Coordinates of C-alpha atoms and ligand atoms in Angstrom, one line a residue:
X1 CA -96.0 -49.6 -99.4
X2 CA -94.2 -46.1 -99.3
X3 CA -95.7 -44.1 -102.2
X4 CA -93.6 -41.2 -103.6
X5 CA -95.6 -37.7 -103.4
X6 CA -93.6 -36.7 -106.5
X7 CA -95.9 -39.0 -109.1
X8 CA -98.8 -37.3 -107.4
X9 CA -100.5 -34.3 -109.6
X10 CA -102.3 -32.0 -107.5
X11 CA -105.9 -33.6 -107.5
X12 CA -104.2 -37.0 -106.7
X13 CA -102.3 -35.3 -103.9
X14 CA -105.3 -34.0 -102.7
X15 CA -107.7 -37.4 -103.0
X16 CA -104.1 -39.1 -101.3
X17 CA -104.7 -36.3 -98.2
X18 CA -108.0 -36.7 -97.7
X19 CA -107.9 -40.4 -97.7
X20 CA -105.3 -40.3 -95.0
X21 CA -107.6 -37.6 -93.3
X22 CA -105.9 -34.7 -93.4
X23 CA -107.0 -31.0 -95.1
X24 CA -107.1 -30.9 -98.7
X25 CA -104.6 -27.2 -97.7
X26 CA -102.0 -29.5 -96.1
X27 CA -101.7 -31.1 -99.9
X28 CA -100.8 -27.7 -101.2
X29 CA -99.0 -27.0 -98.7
X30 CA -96.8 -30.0 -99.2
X31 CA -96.9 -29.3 -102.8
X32 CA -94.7 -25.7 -102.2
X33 CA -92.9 -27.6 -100.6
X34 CA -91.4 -30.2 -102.9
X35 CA -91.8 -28.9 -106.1
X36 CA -91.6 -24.7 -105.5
X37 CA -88.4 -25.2 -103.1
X38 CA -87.4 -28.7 -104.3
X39 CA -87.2 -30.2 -100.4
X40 CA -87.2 -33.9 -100.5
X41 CA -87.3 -34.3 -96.6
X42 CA -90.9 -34.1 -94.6
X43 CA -88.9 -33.0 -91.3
X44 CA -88.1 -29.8 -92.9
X45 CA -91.2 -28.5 -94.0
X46 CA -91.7 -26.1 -91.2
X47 CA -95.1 -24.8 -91.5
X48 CA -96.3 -28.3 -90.6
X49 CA -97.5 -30.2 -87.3
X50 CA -94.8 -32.5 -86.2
X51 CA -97.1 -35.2 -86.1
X52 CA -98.3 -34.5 -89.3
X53 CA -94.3 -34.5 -90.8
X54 CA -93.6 -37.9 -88.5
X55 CA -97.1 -39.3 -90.3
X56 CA -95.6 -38.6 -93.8
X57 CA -92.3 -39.6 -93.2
X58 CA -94.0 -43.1 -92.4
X59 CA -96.3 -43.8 -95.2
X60 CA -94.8 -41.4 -97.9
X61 CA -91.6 -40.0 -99.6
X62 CA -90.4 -37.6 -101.9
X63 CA -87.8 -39.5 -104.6
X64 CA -86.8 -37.8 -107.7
X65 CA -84.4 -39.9 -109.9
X66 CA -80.8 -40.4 -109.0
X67 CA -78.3 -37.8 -110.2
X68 CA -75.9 -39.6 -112.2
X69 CA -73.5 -36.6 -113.6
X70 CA -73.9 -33.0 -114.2
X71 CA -72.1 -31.6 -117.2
X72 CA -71.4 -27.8 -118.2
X73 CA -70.6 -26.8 -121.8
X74 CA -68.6 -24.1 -122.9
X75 CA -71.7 -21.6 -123.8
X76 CA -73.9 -22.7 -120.5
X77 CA -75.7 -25.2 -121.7
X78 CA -76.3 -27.7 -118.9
X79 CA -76.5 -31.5 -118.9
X80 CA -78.0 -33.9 -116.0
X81 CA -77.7 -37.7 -116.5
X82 CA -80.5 -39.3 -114.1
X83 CA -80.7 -42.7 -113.2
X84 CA -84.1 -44.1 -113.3
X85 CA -83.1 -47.7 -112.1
X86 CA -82.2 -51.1 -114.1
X87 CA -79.4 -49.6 -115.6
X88 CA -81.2 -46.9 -117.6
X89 CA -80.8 -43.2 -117.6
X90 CA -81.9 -40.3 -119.1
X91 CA -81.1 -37.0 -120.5
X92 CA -82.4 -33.6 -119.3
X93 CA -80.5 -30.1 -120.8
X94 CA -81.0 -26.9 -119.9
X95 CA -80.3 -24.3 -122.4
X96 CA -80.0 -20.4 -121.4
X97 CA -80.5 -17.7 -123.5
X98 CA -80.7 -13.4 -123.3
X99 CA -84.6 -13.5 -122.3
X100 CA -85.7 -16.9 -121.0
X101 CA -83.7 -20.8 -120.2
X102 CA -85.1 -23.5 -121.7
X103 CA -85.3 -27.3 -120.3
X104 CA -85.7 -29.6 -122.1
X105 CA -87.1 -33.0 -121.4
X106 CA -87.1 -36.5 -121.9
X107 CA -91.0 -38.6 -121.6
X108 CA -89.3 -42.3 -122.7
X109 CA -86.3 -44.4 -121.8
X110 CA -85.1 -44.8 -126.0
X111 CA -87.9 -44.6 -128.2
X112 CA -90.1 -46.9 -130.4
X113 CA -90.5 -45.4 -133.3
X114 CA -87.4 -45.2 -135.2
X115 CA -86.8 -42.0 -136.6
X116 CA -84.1 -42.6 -139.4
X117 CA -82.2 -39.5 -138.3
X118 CA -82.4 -39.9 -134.5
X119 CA -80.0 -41.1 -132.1
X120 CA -82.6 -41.8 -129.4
X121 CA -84.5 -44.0 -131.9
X122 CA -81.7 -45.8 -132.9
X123 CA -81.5 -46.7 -129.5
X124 CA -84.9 -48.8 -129.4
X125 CA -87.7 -48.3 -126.6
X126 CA -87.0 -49.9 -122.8
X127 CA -90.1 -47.8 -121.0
X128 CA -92.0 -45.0 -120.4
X129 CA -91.1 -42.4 -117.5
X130 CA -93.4 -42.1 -114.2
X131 CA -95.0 -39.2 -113.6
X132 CA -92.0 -38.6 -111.0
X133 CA -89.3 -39.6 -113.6
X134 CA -90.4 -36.4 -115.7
X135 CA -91.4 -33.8 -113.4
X136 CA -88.1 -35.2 -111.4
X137 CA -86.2 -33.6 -114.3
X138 CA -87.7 -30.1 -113.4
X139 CA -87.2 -30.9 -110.1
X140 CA -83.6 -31.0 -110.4
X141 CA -82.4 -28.7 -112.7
X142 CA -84.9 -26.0 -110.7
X143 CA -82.8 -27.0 -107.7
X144 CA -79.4 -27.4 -109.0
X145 CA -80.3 -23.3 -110.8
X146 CA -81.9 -21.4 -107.9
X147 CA -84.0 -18.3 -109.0
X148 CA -82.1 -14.9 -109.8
X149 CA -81.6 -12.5 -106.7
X150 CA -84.5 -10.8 -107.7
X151 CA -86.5 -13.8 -107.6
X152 CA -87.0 -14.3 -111.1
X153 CA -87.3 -17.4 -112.7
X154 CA -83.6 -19.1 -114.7
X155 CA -86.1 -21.8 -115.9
X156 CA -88.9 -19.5 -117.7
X157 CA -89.9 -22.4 -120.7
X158 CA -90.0 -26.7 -120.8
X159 CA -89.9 -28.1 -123.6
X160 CA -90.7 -31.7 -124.1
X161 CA -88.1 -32.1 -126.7
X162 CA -85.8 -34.4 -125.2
X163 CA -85.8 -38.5 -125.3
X164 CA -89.0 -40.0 -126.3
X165 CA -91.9 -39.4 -127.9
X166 CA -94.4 -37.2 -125.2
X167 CA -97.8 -38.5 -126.6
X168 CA -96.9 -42.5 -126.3
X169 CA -96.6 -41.7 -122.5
X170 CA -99.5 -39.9 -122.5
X171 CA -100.9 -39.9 -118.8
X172 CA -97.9 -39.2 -117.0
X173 CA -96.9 -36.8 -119.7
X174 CA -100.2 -34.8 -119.0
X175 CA -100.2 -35.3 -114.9
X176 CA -96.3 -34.1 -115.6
X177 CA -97.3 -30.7 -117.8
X178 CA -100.1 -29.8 -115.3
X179 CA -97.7 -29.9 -112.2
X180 CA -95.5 -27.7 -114.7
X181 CA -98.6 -25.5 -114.9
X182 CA -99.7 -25.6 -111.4
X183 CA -99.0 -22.5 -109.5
X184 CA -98.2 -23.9 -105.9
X185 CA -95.8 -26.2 -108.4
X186 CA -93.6 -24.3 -110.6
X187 CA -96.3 -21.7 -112.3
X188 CA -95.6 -21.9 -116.0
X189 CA -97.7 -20.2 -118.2
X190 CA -98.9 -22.7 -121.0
X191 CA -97.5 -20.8 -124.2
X192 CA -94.1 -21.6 -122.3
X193 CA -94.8 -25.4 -121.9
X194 CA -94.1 -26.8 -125.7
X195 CA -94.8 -30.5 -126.3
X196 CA -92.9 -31.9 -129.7
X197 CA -94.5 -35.0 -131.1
X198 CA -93.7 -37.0 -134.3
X199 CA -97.2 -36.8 -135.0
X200 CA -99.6 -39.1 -133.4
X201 CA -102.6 -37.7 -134.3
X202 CA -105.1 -39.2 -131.7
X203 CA -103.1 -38.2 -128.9
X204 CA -102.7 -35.0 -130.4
X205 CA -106.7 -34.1 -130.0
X206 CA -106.5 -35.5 -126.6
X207 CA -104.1 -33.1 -125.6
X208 CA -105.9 -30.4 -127.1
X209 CA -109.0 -31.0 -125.1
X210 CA -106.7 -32.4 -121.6
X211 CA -104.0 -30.0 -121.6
X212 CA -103.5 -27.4 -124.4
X213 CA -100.0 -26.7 -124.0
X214 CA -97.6 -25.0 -127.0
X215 CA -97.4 -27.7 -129.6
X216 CA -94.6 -28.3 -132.1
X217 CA -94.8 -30.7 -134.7
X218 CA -91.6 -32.6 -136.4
X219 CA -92.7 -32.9 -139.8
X220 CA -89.5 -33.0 -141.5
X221 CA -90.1 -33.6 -145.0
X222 CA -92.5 -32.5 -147.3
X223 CA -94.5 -34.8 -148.9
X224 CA -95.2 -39.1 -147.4
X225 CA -92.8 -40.9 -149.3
X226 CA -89.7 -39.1 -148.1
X227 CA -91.6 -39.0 -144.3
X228 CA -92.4 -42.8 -144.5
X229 CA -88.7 -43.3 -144.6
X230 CA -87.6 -40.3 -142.2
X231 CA -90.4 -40.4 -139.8
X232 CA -92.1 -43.8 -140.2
X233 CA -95.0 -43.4 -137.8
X234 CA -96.4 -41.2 -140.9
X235 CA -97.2 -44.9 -142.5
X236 CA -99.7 -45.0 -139.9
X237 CA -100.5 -40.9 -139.7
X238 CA -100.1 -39.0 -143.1
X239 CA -99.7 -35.7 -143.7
X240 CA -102.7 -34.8 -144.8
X241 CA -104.1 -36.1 -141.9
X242 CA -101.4 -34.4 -140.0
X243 CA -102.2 -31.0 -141.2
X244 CA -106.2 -31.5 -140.0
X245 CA -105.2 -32.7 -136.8
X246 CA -102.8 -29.2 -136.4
X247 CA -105.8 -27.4 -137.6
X248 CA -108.0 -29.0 -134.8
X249 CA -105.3 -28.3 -132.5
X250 CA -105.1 -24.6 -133.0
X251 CA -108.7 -24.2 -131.7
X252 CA -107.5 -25.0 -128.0
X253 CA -103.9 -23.7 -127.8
X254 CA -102.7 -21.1 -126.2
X255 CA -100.7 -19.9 -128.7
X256 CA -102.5 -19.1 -132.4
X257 CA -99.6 -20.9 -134.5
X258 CA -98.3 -24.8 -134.6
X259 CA -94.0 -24.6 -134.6
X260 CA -93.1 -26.8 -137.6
X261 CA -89.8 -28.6 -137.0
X262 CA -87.4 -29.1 -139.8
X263 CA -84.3 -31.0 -139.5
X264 CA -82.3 -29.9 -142.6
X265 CA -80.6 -33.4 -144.1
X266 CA -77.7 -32.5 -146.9
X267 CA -79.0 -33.9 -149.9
X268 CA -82.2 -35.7 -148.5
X269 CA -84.9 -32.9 -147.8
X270 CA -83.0 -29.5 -147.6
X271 CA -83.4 -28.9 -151.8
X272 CA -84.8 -25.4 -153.4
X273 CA -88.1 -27.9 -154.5
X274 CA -88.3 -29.3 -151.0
X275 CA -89.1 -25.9 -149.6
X276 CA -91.8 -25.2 -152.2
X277 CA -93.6 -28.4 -151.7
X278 CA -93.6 -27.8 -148.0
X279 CA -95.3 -24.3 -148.8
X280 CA -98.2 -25.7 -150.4
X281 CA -98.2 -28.5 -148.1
X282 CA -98.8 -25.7 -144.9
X283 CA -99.9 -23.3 -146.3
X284 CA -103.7 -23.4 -144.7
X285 CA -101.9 -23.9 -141.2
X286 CA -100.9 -20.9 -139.2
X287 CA -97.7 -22.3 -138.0
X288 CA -94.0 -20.9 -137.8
X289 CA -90.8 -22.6 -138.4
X290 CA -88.1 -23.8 -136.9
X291 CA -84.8 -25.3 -138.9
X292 CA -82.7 -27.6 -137.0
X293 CA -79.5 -28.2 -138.5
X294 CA -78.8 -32.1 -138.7
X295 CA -77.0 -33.3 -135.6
X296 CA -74.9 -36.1 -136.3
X297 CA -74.0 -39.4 -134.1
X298 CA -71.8 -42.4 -134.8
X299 CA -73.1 -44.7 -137.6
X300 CA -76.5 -42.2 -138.4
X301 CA -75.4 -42.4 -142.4
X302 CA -76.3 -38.3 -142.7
X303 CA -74.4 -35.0 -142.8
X304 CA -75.7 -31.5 -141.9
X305 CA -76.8 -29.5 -144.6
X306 CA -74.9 -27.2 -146.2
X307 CA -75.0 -23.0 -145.0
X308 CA -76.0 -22.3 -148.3
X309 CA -78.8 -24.8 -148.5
X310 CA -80.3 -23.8 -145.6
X311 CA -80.3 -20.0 -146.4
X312 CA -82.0 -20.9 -149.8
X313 CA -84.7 -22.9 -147.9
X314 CA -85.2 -20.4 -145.3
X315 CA -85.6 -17.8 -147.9
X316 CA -88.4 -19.6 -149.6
X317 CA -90.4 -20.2 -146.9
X318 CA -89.9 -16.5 -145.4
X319 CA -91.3 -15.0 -148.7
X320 CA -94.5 -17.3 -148.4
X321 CA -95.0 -15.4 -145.2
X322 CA -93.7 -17.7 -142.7
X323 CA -91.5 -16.9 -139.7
X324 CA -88.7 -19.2 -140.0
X325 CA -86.0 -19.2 -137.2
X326 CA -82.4 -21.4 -137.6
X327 CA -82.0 -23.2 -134.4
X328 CA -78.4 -22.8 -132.9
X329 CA -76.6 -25.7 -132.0
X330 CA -75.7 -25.3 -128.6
X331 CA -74.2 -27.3 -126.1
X332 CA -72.4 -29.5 -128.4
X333 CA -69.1 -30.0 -126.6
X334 CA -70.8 -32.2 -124.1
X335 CA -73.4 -33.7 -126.9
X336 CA -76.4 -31.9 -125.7
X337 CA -78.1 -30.9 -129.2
X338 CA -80.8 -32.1 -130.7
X339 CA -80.9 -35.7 -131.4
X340 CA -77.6 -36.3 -129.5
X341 CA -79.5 -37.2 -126.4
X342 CA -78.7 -41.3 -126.0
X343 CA -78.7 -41.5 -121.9
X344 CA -78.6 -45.4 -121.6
X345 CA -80.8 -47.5 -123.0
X346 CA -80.8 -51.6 -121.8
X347 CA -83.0 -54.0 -122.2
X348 CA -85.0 -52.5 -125.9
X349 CA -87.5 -54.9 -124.9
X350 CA -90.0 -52.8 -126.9
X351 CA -92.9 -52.9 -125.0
X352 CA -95.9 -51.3 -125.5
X353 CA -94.1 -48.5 -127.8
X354 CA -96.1 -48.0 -131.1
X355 CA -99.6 -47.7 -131.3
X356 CA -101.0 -50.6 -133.2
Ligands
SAH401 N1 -90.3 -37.4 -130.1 C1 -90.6 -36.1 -130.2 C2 -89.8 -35.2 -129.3 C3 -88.3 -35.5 -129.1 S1 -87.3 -35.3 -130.5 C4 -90.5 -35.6 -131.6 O1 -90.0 -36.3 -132.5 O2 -90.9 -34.5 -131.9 C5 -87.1 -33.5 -130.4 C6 -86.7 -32.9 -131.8 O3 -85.3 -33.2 -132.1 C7 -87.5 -33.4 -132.9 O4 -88.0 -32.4 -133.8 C8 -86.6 -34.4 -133.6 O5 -87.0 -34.6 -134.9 C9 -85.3 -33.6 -133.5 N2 -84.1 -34.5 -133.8 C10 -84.0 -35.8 -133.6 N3 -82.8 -36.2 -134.0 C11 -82.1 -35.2 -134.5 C12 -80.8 -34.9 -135.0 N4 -79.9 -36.0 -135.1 N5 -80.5 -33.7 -135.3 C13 -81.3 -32.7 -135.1 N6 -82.5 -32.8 -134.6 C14 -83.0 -34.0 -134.3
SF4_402 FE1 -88.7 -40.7 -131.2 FE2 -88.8 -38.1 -131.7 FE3 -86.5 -39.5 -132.1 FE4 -88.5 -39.9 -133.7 S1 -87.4 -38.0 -133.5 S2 -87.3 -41.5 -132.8 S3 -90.3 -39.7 -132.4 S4 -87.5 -39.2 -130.2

């Protein structure tokens, strides 16, 4: 069987070298290659015996997912729609800003766990991404952006923030996030790689001790009645639970602060007593914030909170100390904002999404 060299992290593309008796060199070699100049064809890779190419071209390939459509919105925002076979497809957006351009990610075709609020969860859960699948994403938009003349770098951050939740994939998310990391693979610092979880709190000390990236947390309301129905995986994780598991986390990641995500809701979790509850609720937890306004879809049942609203909220939780940014809605012309992401989802056969 052909095995694609793009699900391989770089011990496993080693171990696959040396098993077919080759220089454990030849494996980072290869790896410059296809990830650092995104060259899916063995023939090309020039500082290579001939033999050695013909020998990979027989037992091995390089296959990202299929490019389905490319779309460009008015402010630069970029949009791929890849084809990752039966019908499905996911979303991968590229977001550039003054200082840095930010990708962001999808880990699941759908997701299983329902956010009230979120279009990808009203979708349902077909299956987790292969290690290809995810660093695939990379793959293209590195190639479809180039570098700068001066060799600097358009994609500078990833975040995992697109379909899916990261930690229910969790292998191929972390094989994925240390080829990000990887510097004959595309050489990101960790404080630029951010994975965004829902809050699964096992997985969440596994990462810390596997792969402490930048973490961001969508917490979302305030106290567990209001999250039970917003984010119901916090039936089986609670927030006080939650906030122990960011305080563990801290201890191993590169950054000294958890990012607290807050979609503001109109009238559901955006009120003046909303934002002081929150206070006390993180107040032990070095952590910033970050205010995304409410996206809507078709049928989600919720509006965008008001301007006002969100100024009040921000206000409270700046003079408790906390940095608090307002996320821009970007790309929106070509529904590329938070939450829009939907790519195509068949088959919500459900397997294997929520922990038990
Ligand atoms: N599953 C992970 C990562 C993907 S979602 C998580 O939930 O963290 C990325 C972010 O987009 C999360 O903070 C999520 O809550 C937010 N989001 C989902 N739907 C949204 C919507 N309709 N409008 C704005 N943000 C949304
Ligand atoms: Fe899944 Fe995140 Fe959407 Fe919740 S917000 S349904 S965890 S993708």
């Amino acid at each position: 069987m052909t095995v694609n060299l793009l699900d391989f992290d770089a011990e496993r593309l080693a171990d696959f070298f040396s098993e077919i008796g080759e220089k454990p060199f030849r494996a980072k070699q290869v790896m410059k290659w296809m990830h650092r100049f995104g060259e899916s064809d063995f023939a090309n890779m020039s500082d290579l015996a001939k033999s050695l190419r013909a020998k990979l071209g027989d037992m091995a390939e390089i296959r990202p997912p299929e490019l389905v459509r490319e779309l460009d919105a008015a402010d630069g925002t970029k949009k791929w729609l890849l084809s990752v076979g039966g019908d499905n497809a996911v979303e991968t957006v590229f977001i550039p800003e003054a200082n840095r351009g930010t990708l962001c990610i999808s880990s699941q075709v759908g997701c299983a766990l329902e956010c009230s609020f979120c279009s990808t969860g009203r979708q349902g859960f077909n299956r987790n991404l292969s290690v290809a699948e995810i660093v695939g994403q990379l793959w293209w938009a590195n190639r479809a952006l180039g570098s700068e003349p001066g060799g600097e770098r358009i994609i500078s951050n990833v975040v995992m923030m697109g379909m899916g939740e990261p930690l229910l994939n969790f292998e191929n998310v972390v094989s994925a996030l240390n080829l990000m990391l990887d510097d004959s693979a595309y050489g990101l610092s960790r404080r630029r790689v951010t994975v965004s979880t829902s809050g699964v709190i096992p997985a969440m000390d596994r990462l810390g001790e596997r792969c402490p990236v930048a973490l961001a947390v969508s917490l979302h309301a305030p106290n567990d009645p209001l999250r039970d129905v917003l984010v119901p995986i916090n039936r089986k994780y609670p927030l006080k639970e939650l906030m122990a598991a960011c305080l563990r986390y801290i201890e191993h990641a590169p950054r000294d602060f958890i990012t607290f995500e807050y979609v503001m809701i109109d009238g559901v979790n955006d009120n003046a007593a909303h934002a002081r509850e929150l206070v006390e609720l993180v107040k032990n937890v070095p952590s910033k914030f970050n205010l995304i306004p409410f996206n809507p879809f078709p049928g989600s049942g919720y509006g965008r909170s008001k301007h006002a609203a969100v100024e009040t909220f921000k206000a409270i939780l700046m003079d408790a100390g906390f940095v608090v940014t307002t996320r821009k809605t970007r790309g929106d012309d070509i529904d590329a904002a938070c939450g829009q992401l939907a790519g195509q989802v068949r088959d919500k056969t459900k397997r294997s999404g929520v922990p038990a």
